[in-house]
mmCIF file of N, CA and C in Angstrom:
data_model
loop_
_atom_site.group_PDB
_atom_site.id
_atom_site.type_symbol
_atom_site.label_atom_id
_atom_site.label_comp_id
_atom_site.label_asym_id
_atom_site.label_seq_id
_atom_site.Cartn_x
_atom_site.Cartn_y
_atom_site.Cartn_z
ATOM 1 N N UNK A 1 89.751 77.870 74.654
ATOM 2 C CA UNK A 1 88.794 78.754 73.995
ATOM 3 C C UNK A 1 89.634 79.946 73.316
ATOM 4 N N UNK A 2 89.353 80.076 72.040
ATOM 5 C CA UNK A 2 90.066 81.098 71.225
ATOM 6 C C UNK A 2 89.428 82.487 71.677
ATOM 7 N N UNK A 3 90.145 83.660 71.371
ATOM 8 C CA UNK A 3 89.663 84.907 71.632
ATOM 9 C C UNK A 3 88.320 85.091 71.047
ATOM 10 N N UNK A 4 88.147 84.726 69.815
ATOM 11 C CA UNK A 4 86.732 84.891 69.127
ATOM 12 C C UNK A 4 85.819 84.175 69.791
ATOM 13 N N UNK A 5 85.972 82.926 70.164
ATOM 14 C CA UNK A 5 85.018 82.000 70.917
ATOM 15 C C UNK A 5 84.646 82.712 72.265
ATOM 16 N N UNK A 6 85.668 83.189 72.909
ATOM 17 C CA UNK A 6 85.474 83.778 74.264
ATOM 18 C C UNK A 6 84.565 85.092 74.046
ATOM 19 N N UNK A 7 84.836 85.907 73.003
ATOM 20 C CA UNK A 7 83.998 87.188 72.848
ATOM 21 C C UNK A 7 82.680 86.807 72.459
ATOM 22 N N UNK A 8 82.509 85.773 71.616
ATOM 23 C CA UNK A 8 81.084 85.399 71.123
ATOM 24 C C UNK A 8 80.340 84.795 72.393
ATOM 25 N N UNK A 9 81.029 84.052 73.154
ATOM 26 C CA UNK A 9 80.273 83.384 74.393
ATOM 27 C C UNK A 9 79.867 84.605 75.339
ATOM 28 N N UNK A 10 80.691 85.556 75.641
ATOM 29 C CA UNK A 10 80.335 86.625 76.417
ATOM 30 C C UNK A 10 79.205 87.520 75.862
ATOM 31 N N UNK A 11 79.214 87.737 74.655
ATOM 32 C CA UNK A 11 78.161 88.445 73.918
ATOM 33 C C UNK A 11 76.906 87.637 74.114
ATOM 34 N N UNK A 12 76.877 86.438 73.887
ATOM 35 C CA UNK A 12 75.679 85.544 73.963
ATOM 36 C C UNK A 12 75.135 85.454 75.314
ATOM 37 N N UNK A 13 75.950 85.478 76.311
ATOM 38 C CA UNK A 13 75.484 85.519 77.779
ATOM 39 C C UNK A 13 74.704 86.765 77.959
ATOM 40 N N UNK A 14 75.340 87.861 77.509
ATOM 41 C CA UNK A 14 74.613 89.135 77.718
ATOM 42 C C UNK A 14 73.236 89.124 76.932
ATOM 43 N N UNK A 15 73.261 88.737 75.783
ATOM 44 C CA UNK A 15 72.132 88.643 75.023
ATOM 45 C C UNK A 15 70.994 87.884 75.683
ATOM 46 N N UNK A 16 71.352 86.717 76.214
ATOM 47 C CA UNK A 16 70.348 85.923 76.925
ATOM 48 C C UNK A 16 69.545 86.702 77.929
ATOM 49 N N UNK A 17 70.330 87.548 78.607
ATOM 50 C CA UNK A 17 69.643 88.341 79.659
ATOM 51 C C UNK A 17 68.842 89.508 79.070
ATOM 52 N N UNK A 18 69.295 90.094 77.904
ATOM 53 C CA UNK A 18 68.598 91.077 77.219
ATOM 54 C C UNK A 18 67.298 90.643 76.671
ATOM 55 N N UNK A 19 67.277 89.253 76.219
ATOM 56 C CA UNK A 19 66.136 88.757 75.595
ATOM 57 C C UNK A 19 65.277 87.998 76.595
ATOM 58 N N UNK A 20 65.638 87.949 77.825
ATOM 59 C CA UNK A 20 64.909 87.265 78.889
ATOM 60 C C UNK A 20 64.740 85.821 78.761
ATOM 61 N N UNK A 21 65.704 85.159 78.196
ATOM 62 C CA UNK A 21 65.837 83.636 78.151
ATOM 63 C C UNK A 21 66.781 83.029 79.125
ATOM 64 N N UNK A 22 67.169 83.718 80.126
ATOM 65 C CA UNK A 22 68.214 83.160 80.985
ATOM 66 C C UNK A 22 67.897 81.956 81.692
ATOM 67 N N UNK A 23 66.525 81.568 81.853
ATOM 68 C CA UNK A 23 66.155 80.567 82.548
ATOM 69 C C UNK A 23 65.824 79.359 81.586
ATOM 70 N N UNK A 24 66.135 79.528 80.328
ATOM 71 C CA UNK A 24 65.952 78.345 79.401
ATOM 72 C C UNK A 24 67.109 77.505 79.500
ATOM 73 N N UNK A 25 66.779 76.178 79.876
ATOM 74 C CA UNK A 25 67.865 75.209 80.082
ATOM 75 C C UNK A 25 68.819 74.926 78.846
ATOM 76 N N UNK A 26 68.225 75.222 77.713
ATOM 77 C CA UNK A 26 69.010 74.927 76.464
ATOM 78 C C UNK A 26 69.857 76.043 76.085
ATOM 79 N N UNK A 27 69.961 77.173 76.976
ATOM 80 C CA UNK A 27 70.802 78.325 76.595
ATOM 81 C C UNK A 27 72.225 77.885 76.838
ATOM 82 N N UNK A 28 73.007 77.734 75.710
ATOM 83 C CA UNK A 28 74.316 77.196 75.884
ATOM 84 C C UNK A 28 75.272 78.178 76.481
ATOM 85 N N UNK A 29 75.112 79.412 76.333
ATOM 86 C CA UNK A 29 76.077 80.376 76.841
ATOM 87 C C UNK A 29 75.979 80.349 78.434
ATOM 88 N N UNK A 30 74.764 80.141 78.906
ATOM 89 C CA UNK A 30 74.678 80.129 80.348
ATOM 90 C C UNK A 30 75.185 78.826 81.001
ATOM 91 N N UNK A 31 74.856 77.734 80.375
ATOM 92 C CA UNK A 31 75.396 76.399 80.688
ATOM 93 C C UNK A 31 76.893 76.438 80.611
ATOM 94 N N UNK A 32 77.408 77.091 79.643
ATOM 95 C CA UNK A 32 78.862 77.136 79.477
ATOM 96 C C UNK A 32 79.466 77.704 80.622
ATOM 97 N N UNK A 33 78.835 78.896 81.119
ATOM 98 C CA UNK A 33 79.478 79.597 82.264
ATOM 99 C C UNK A 33 79.420 78.786 83.458
ATOM 100 N N UNK A 34 78.418 78.005 83.643
ATOM 101 C CA UNK A 34 78.319 77.093 84.814
ATOM 102 C C UNK A 34 79.469 76.149 84.753
ATOM 103 N N UNK A 35 79.614 75.408 83.589
ATOM 104 C CA UNK A 35 80.708 74.447 83.503
ATOM 105 C C UNK A 35 82.038 75.067 83.611
ATOM 106 N N UNK A 36 82.302 76.156 83.025
ATOM 107 C CA UNK A 36 83.612 76.824 83.129
ATOM 108 C C UNK A 36 84.004 77.314 84.393
ATOM 109 N N UNK A 37 82.991 77.787 85.273
ATOM 110 C CA UNK A 37 83.307 78.225 86.556
ATOM 111 C C UNK A 37 83.785 77.055 87.432
ATOM 112 N N UNK A 38 83.328 75.985 87.247
ATOM 113 C CA UNK A 38 83.786 74.744 88.087
ATOM 114 C C UNK A 38 85.129 74.209 87.438
ATOM 115 N N UNK A 39 85.204 74.067 86.180
ATOM 116 C CA UNK A 39 86.401 73.391 85.637
ATOM 117 C C UNK A 39 87.437 74.297 85.163
ATOM 118 N N UNK A 40 87.262 75.471 84.841
ATOM 119 C CA UNK A 40 88.220 76.479 84.340
ATOM 120 C C UNK A 40 88.032 77.783 85.013
ATOM 121 N N UNK A 41 88.123 77.932 86.324
ATOM 122 C CA UNK A 41 87.818 79.310 86.847
ATOM 123 C C UNK A 41 88.489 80.538 86.324
ATOM 124 N N UNK A 42 89.691 80.316 85.872
ATOM 125 C CA UNK A 42 90.418 81.444 85.197
ATOM 126 C C UNK A 42 89.645 81.950 84.096
ATOM 127 N N UNK A 43 89.055 81.197 83.282
ATOM 128 C CA UNK A 43 88.255 81.639 82.114
ATOM 129 C C UNK A 43 86.996 82.425 82.620
ATOM 130 N N UNK A 44 86.404 81.828 83.667
ATOM 131 C CA UNK A 44 85.321 82.422 84.272
ATOM 132 C C UNK A 44 85.491 83.788 84.823
ATOM 133 N N UNK A 45 86.583 83.885 85.596
ATOM 134 C CA UNK A 45 87.017 85.126 86.036
ATOM 135 C C UNK A 45 87.245 86.295 84.977
ATOM 136 N N UNK A 46 87.920 85.820 84.097
ATOM 137 C CA UNK A 46 88.138 86.683 82.801
ATOM 138 C C UNK A 46 86.750 87.186 82.211
ATOM 139 N N UNK A 47 85.883 86.206 82.090
ATOM 140 C CA UNK A 47 84.664 86.518 81.449
ATOM 141 C C UNK A 47 83.808 87.494 82.403
ATOM 142 N N UNK A 48 83.846 87.228 83.694
ATOM 143 C CA UNK A 48 83.216 88.174 84.732
ATOM 144 C C UNK A 48 83.770 89.601 84.429
ATOM 145 N N UNK A 49 84.994 89.847 84.414
ATOM 146 C CA UNK A 49 85.559 91.086 84.356
ATOM 147 C C UNK A 49 85.193 91.783 82.944
ATOM 148 N N UNK A 50 85.196 90.866 81.823
ATOM 149 C CA UNK A 50 84.758 91.405 80.515
ATOM 150 C C UNK A 50 83.301 91.878 80.551
ATOM 151 N N UNK A 51 82.458 91.024 81.053
ATOM 152 C CA UNK A 51 81.079 91.366 81.182
ATOM 153 C C UNK A 51 80.840 92.685 81.974
ATOM 154 N N UNK A 52 81.561 92.855 83.032
ATOM 155 C CA UNK A 52 81.411 94.106 83.838
ATOM 156 C C UNK A 52 81.922 95.273 83.173
ATOM 157 N N UNK A 53 82.932 95.040 82.315
ATOM 158 C CA UNK A 53 83.505 96.172 81.528
ATOM 159 C C UNK A 53 82.541 96.782 80.483
ATOM 160 N N UNK A 54 81.531 95.878 80.222
ATOM 161 C CA UNK A 54 80.547 96.273 79.166
ATOM 162 C C UNK A 54 79.329 96.975 79.746
ATOM 163 N N UNK A 55 79.491 97.236 81.047
ATOM 164 C CA UNK A 55 78.306 97.971 81.754
ATOM 165 C C UNK A 55 76.966 97.203 81.708
ATOM 166 N N UNK A 56 76.923 96.041 82.235
ATOM 167 C CA UNK A 56 75.764 95.167 82.100
ATOM 168 C C UNK A 56 74.579 95.812 82.928
ATOM 169 N N UNK A 57 73.366 95.307 82.618
ATOM 170 C CA UNK A 57 72.284 95.774 83.413
ATOM 171 C C UNK A 57 72.167 95.073 84.783
ATOM 172 N N UNK A 58 71.121 95.250 85.509
ATOM 173 C CA UNK A 58 71.050 94.721 86.813
ATOM 174 C C UNK A 58 70.762 93.227 86.806
ATOM 175 N N UNK A 59 69.964 92.804 85.772
ATOM 176 C CA UNK A 59 69.726 91.394 85.656
ATOM 177 C C UNK A 59 71.064 90.527 85.392
ATOM 178 N N UNK A 60 71.887 91.097 84.687
ATOM 179 C CA UNK A 60 73.189 90.379 84.440
ATOM 180 C C UNK A 60 74.050 90.489 85.680
ATOM 181 N N UNK A 61 74.077 91.599 86.342
ATOM 182 C CA UNK A 61 74.837 91.759 87.571
ATOM 183 C C UNK A 61 74.275 90.682 88.577
ATOM 184 N N UNK A 62 72.941 90.629 88.799
ATOM 185 C CA UNK A 62 72.412 89.686 89.699
ATOM 186 C C UNK A 62 72.823 88.374 89.304
ATOM 187 N N UNK A 63 72.819 88.021 88.074
ATOM 188 C CA UNK A 63 73.160 86.593 87.652
ATOM 189 C C UNK A 63 74.641 86.240 87.859
ATOM 190 N N UNK A 64 75.515 87.196 87.600
ATOM 191 C CA UNK A 64 76.873 87.002 87.794
ATOM 192 C C UNK A 64 77.241 86.909 89.251
ATOM 193 N N UNK A 65 76.575 87.785 90.144
ATOM 194 C CA UNK A 65 76.784 87.659 91.563
ATOM 195 C C UNK A 65 76.385 86.356 92.131
ATOM 196 N N UNK A 66 75.160 85.939 91.843
ATOM 197 C CA UNK A 66 74.569 84.694 92.487
ATOM 198 C C UNK A 66 75.029 83.358 91.618
ATOM 199 N N UNK A 67 75.769 83.512 90.627
ATOM 200 C CA UNK A 67 76.180 82.470 89.831
ATOM 201 C C UNK A 67 77.688 82.267 89.855
ATOM 202 N N UNK A 68 78.323 82.678 88.669
ATOM 203 C CA UNK A 68 79.712 82.590 88.529
ATOM 204 C C UNK A 68 80.597 83.133 89.701
ATOM 205 N N UNK A 69 80.374 84.339 90.155
ATOM 206 C CA UNK A 69 81.285 85.028 91.163
ATOM 207 C C UNK A 69 81.019 84.214 92.512
ATOM 208 N N UNK A 70 79.812 83.995 92.899
ATOM 209 C CA UNK A 70 79.644 83.190 94.005
ATOM 210 C C UNK A 70 80.233 81.788 94.039
ATOM 211 N N UNK A 71 80.118 81.088 92.966
ATOM 212 C CA UNK A 71 80.738 79.842 92.689
ATOM 213 C C UNK A 71 82.341 79.921 92.833
ATOM 214 N N UNK A 72 82.783 80.939 92.182
ATOM 215 C CA UNK A 72 84.370 81.083 92.296
ATOM 216 C C UNK A 72 84.657 81.200 93.764
ATOM 217 N N UNK A 73 83.973 82.071 94.561
ATOM 218 C CA UNK A 73 84.423 82.251 95.954
ATOM 219 C C UNK A 73 84.104 80.956 96.691
ATOM 220 N N UNK A 74 83.110 80.280 96.474
ATOM 221 C CA UNK A 74 82.770 79.106 97.231
ATOM 222 C C UNK A 74 83.835 77.907 96.891
ATOM 223 N N UNK A 75 84.085 77.645 95.536
ATOM 224 C CA UNK A 75 84.902 76.620 95.186
ATOM 225 C C UNK A 75 86.300 76.993 94.966
ATOM 226 N N UNK A 76 86.701 78.221 94.806
ATOM 227 C CA UNK A 76 88.026 78.528 94.355
ATOM 228 C C UNK A 76 88.542 79.848 95.204
ATOM 229 N N UNK A 77 87.925 80.014 96.299
ATOM 230 C CA UNK A 77 88.177 81.266 97.073
ATOM 231 C C UNK A 77 89.594 81.514 97.319
ATOM 232 N N UNK A 78 90.277 80.534 97.792
ATOM 233 C CA UNK A 78 91.652 80.627 98.137
ATOM 234 C C UNK A 78 92.480 81.196 97.009
ATOM 235 N N UNK A 79 92.231 80.665 95.901
ATOM 236 C CA UNK A 79 92.988 81.053 94.635
ATOM 237 C C UNK A 79 92.532 82.492 94.087
ATOM 238 N N UNK A 80 91.422 82.874 94.544
ATOM 239 C CA UNK A 80 90.986 84.230 93.788
ATOM 240 C C UNK A 80 90.718 85.384 94.801
ATOM 241 N N UNK A 81 90.792 85.157 96.139
ATOM 242 C CA UNK A 81 90.444 86.233 96.976
ATOM 243 C C UNK A 81 91.281 87.471 96.845
ATOM 244 N N UNK A 82 92.629 87.357 96.609
ATOM 245 C CA UNK A 82 93.429 88.498 96.406
ATOM 246 C C UNK A 82 93.025 89.271 95.191
ATOM 247 N N UNK A 83 92.708 88.519 94.016
ATOM 248 C CA UNK A 83 92.220 89.341 92.884
ATOM 249 C C UNK A 83 90.894 89.940 93.135
ATOM 250 N N UNK A 84 90.035 89.260 93.904
ATOM 251 C CA UNK A 84 88.640 89.822 94.257
ATOM 252 C C UNK A 84 88.903 91.116 95.074
ATOM 253 N N UNK A 85 89.788 91.004 96.057
ATOM 254 C CA UNK A 85 90.021 92.291 96.968
ATOM 255 C C UNK A 85 90.619 93.335 96.074
ATOM 256 N N UNK A 86 91.540 93.101 95.186
ATOM 257 C CA UNK A 86 92.125 94.129 94.294
ATOM 258 C C UNK A 86 91.085 94.773 93.356
ATOM 259 N N UNK A 87 90.361 93.890 92.834
ATOM 260 C CA UNK A 87 89.384 94.459 91.943
ATOM 261 C C UNK A 87 88.292 95.225 92.573
ATOM 262 N N UNK A 88 87.969 94.843 93.785
ATOM 263 C CA UNK A 88 87.043 95.655 94.611
ATOM 264 C C UNK A 88 87.573 97.017 95.001
ATOM 265 N N UNK A 89 88.855 97.009 95.314
ATOM 266 C CA UNK A 89 89.616 98.257 95.614
ATOM 267 C C UNK A 89 89.445 99.304 94.528
ATOM 268 N N UNK A 90 89.611 98.802 93.351
ATOM 269 C CA UNK A 90 89.770 99.846 92.111
ATOM 270 C C UNK A 90 88.447 100.000 91.375
ATOM 271 N N UNK A 91 87.379 99.310 91.681
ATOM 272 C CA UNK A 91 86.298 99.233 90.853
ATOM 273 C C UNK A 91 84.928 99.171 91.552
ATOM 274 N N UNK A 92 84.275 100.291 91.705
ATOM 275 C CA UNK A 92 83.071 100.413 92.356
ATOM 276 C C UNK A 92 81.916 99.473 91.864
ATOM 277 N N UNK A 93 82.009 99.336 90.587
ATOM 278 C CA UNK A 93 80.928 98.443 89.971
ATOM 279 C C UNK A 93 81.207 96.948 90.383
ATOM 280 N N UNK A 94 82.515 96.677 90.559
ATOM 281 C CA UNK A 94 82.692 95.224 91.017
ATOM 282 C C UNK A 94 82.313 95.073 92.567
ATOM 283 N N UNK A 95 82.495 96.106 93.363
ATOM 284 C CA UNK A 95 82.011 96.102 94.691
ATOM 285 C C UNK A 95 80.519 95.924 94.810
ATOM 286 N N UNK A 96 79.838 96.543 93.824
ATOM 287 C CA UNK A 96 78.331 96.257 93.664
ATOM 288 C C UNK A 96 78.035 94.903 93.331
ATOM 289 N N UNK A 97 78.770 94.364 92.382
ATOM 290 C CA UNK A 97 78.651 92.963 92.094
ATOM 291 C C UNK A 97 78.790 92.094 93.214
ATOM 292 N N UNK A 98 79.804 92.253 94.052
ATOM 293 C CA UNK A 98 80.109 91.482 95.288
ATOM 294 C C UNK A 98 78.973 91.592 96.208
ATOM 295 N N UNK A 99 78.152 92.633 96.153
ATOM 296 C CA UNK A 99 76.981 92.897 97.117
ATOM 297 C C UNK A 99 75.958 91.830 96.918
ATOM 298 N N UNK A 100 75.829 91.220 95.793
ATOM 299 C CA UNK A 100 74.876 90.247 95.350
ATOM 300 C C UNK A 100 75.290 88.794 95.698
ATOM 301 N N UNK A 101 76.509 88.573 96.210
ATOM 302 C CA UNK A 101 77.018 87.235 96.523
ATOM 303 C C UNK A 101 76.607 86.748 97.852
ATOM 304 N N UNK A 102 76.024 85.635 97.963
ATOM 305 C CA UNK A 102 75.670 85.020 99.287
ATOM 306 C C UNK A 102 76.826 84.276 99.808
ATOM 307 N N UNK A 103 76.763 84.117 101.105
ATOM 308 C CA UNK A 103 77.893 83.483 101.898
ATOM 309 C C UNK A 103 78.184 82.148 101.272
ATOM 310 N N UNK A 104 79.561 81.990 101.163
ATOM 311 C CA UNK A 104 80.099 80.687 100.735
ATOM 312 C C UNK A 104 81.529 80.571 100.902
ATOM 313 N N UNK A 105 82.187 79.407 100.884
ATOM 314 C CA UNK A 105 83.559 79.260 101.054
ATOM 315 C C UNK A 105 83.865 79.275 102.588
ATOM 316 N N UNK A 106 85.107 79.258 102.876
ATOM 317 C CA UNK A 106 85.496 79.271 104.295
ATOM 318 C C UNK A 106 85.143 80.672 105.022
ATOM 319 N N UNK A 107 85.103 80.599 106.321
ATOM 320 C CA UNK A 107 84.770 81.780 107.035
ATOM 321 C C UNK A 107 85.799 82.881 106.808
ATOM 322 N N UNK A 108 87.119 82.468 106.689
ATOM 323 C CA UNK A 108 88.114 83.402 106.421
ATOM 324 C C UNK A 108 88.039 84.131 105.086
ATOM 325 N N UNK A 109 87.661 83.292 104.061
ATOM 326 C CA UNK A 109 87.456 83.975 102.771
ATOM 327 C C UNK A 109 86.080 84.906 102.767
ATOM 328 N N UNK A 110 85.186 84.303 103.416
ATOM 329 C CA UNK A 110 83.965 85.152 103.360
ATOM 330 C C UNK A 110 84.121 86.445 104.080
ATOM 331 N N UNK A 111 84.840 86.434 105.188
ATOM 332 C CA UNK A 111 85.183 87.750 105.939
ATOM 333 C C UNK A 111 85.991 88.739 105.062
ATOM 334 N N UNK A 112 86.875 88.248 104.177
ATOM 335 C CA UNK A 112 87.405 89.095 103.287
ATOM 336 C C UNK A 112 86.559 89.519 102.190
ATOM 337 N N UNK A 113 85.584 88.730 101.801
ATOM 338 C CA UNK A 113 84.716 89.259 100.783
ATOM 339 C C UNK A 113 83.832 90.338 101.423
ATOM 340 N N UNK A 114 83.355 90.168 102.620
ATOM 341 C CA UNK A 114 82.513 91.280 103.198
ATOM 342 C C UNK A 114 83.379 92.544 103.309
ATOM 343 N N UNK A 115 84.491 92.467 103.591
ATOM 344 C CA UNK A 115 85.451 93.674 103.670
ATOM 345 C C UNK A 115 85.636 94.235 102.308
ATOM 346 N N UNK A 116 85.836 93.410 101.337
ATOM 347 C CA UNK A 116 85.999 93.870 99.986
ATOM 348 C C UNK A 116 84.856 94.630 99.443
ATOM 349 N N UNK A 117 83.659 94.120 99.725
ATOM 350 C CA UNK A 117 82.472 94.699 99.079
ATOM 351 C C UNK A 117 82.044 96.062 99.876
ATOM 352 N N UNK A 118 82.664 96.255 100.946
ATOM 353 C CA UNK A 118 82.380 97.351 101.841
ATOM 354 C C UNK A 118 83.484 98.477 101.781
ATOM 355 N N UNK A 119 84.486 98.292 100.896
ATOM 356 C CA UNK A 119 85.617 99.208 100.803
ATOM 357 C C UNK A 119 84.954 100.543 100.496
ATOM 358 N N UNK A 120 85.376 101.604 101.131
ATOM 359 C CA UNK A 120 84.956 102.988 100.818
ATOM 360 C C UNK A 120 86.157 103.637 100.057
ATOM 361 N N UNK A 121 87.370 103.477 100.521
ATOM 362 C CA UNK A 121 88.465 103.955 99.901
ATOM 363 C C UNK A 121 89.718 103.349 100.579
ATOM 364 N N UNK A 122 90.828 103.407 99.856
ATOM 365 C CA UNK A 122 92.040 102.872 100.458
ATOM 366 C C UNK A 122 93.144 103.768 100.460
#
């Protein structure tokens, strides 16, 4: 995915929630996020961080929590937990994002997620 395609995709994802069409199964940006999270989690991680850097509304935060971030933790937790912890340490909005994630992955990874979303300071 080129930088231009990536930026367009992220913008379209945000627009889908702004326009209230997030549940439209034909929404390509949302379907793309689902596919990328399973097949190319590095791209999904980058997109999550980019979306969070744009100050998304609560609808988007809820979707990212219960969708891509939750899936990264569940399916790719071992590969991402250290980055998740680091991001949570340095970014209160990311800790807020973690608050919407439901339990998934191994118990060890889940316990680390719980700690990360409850960090007060380091």
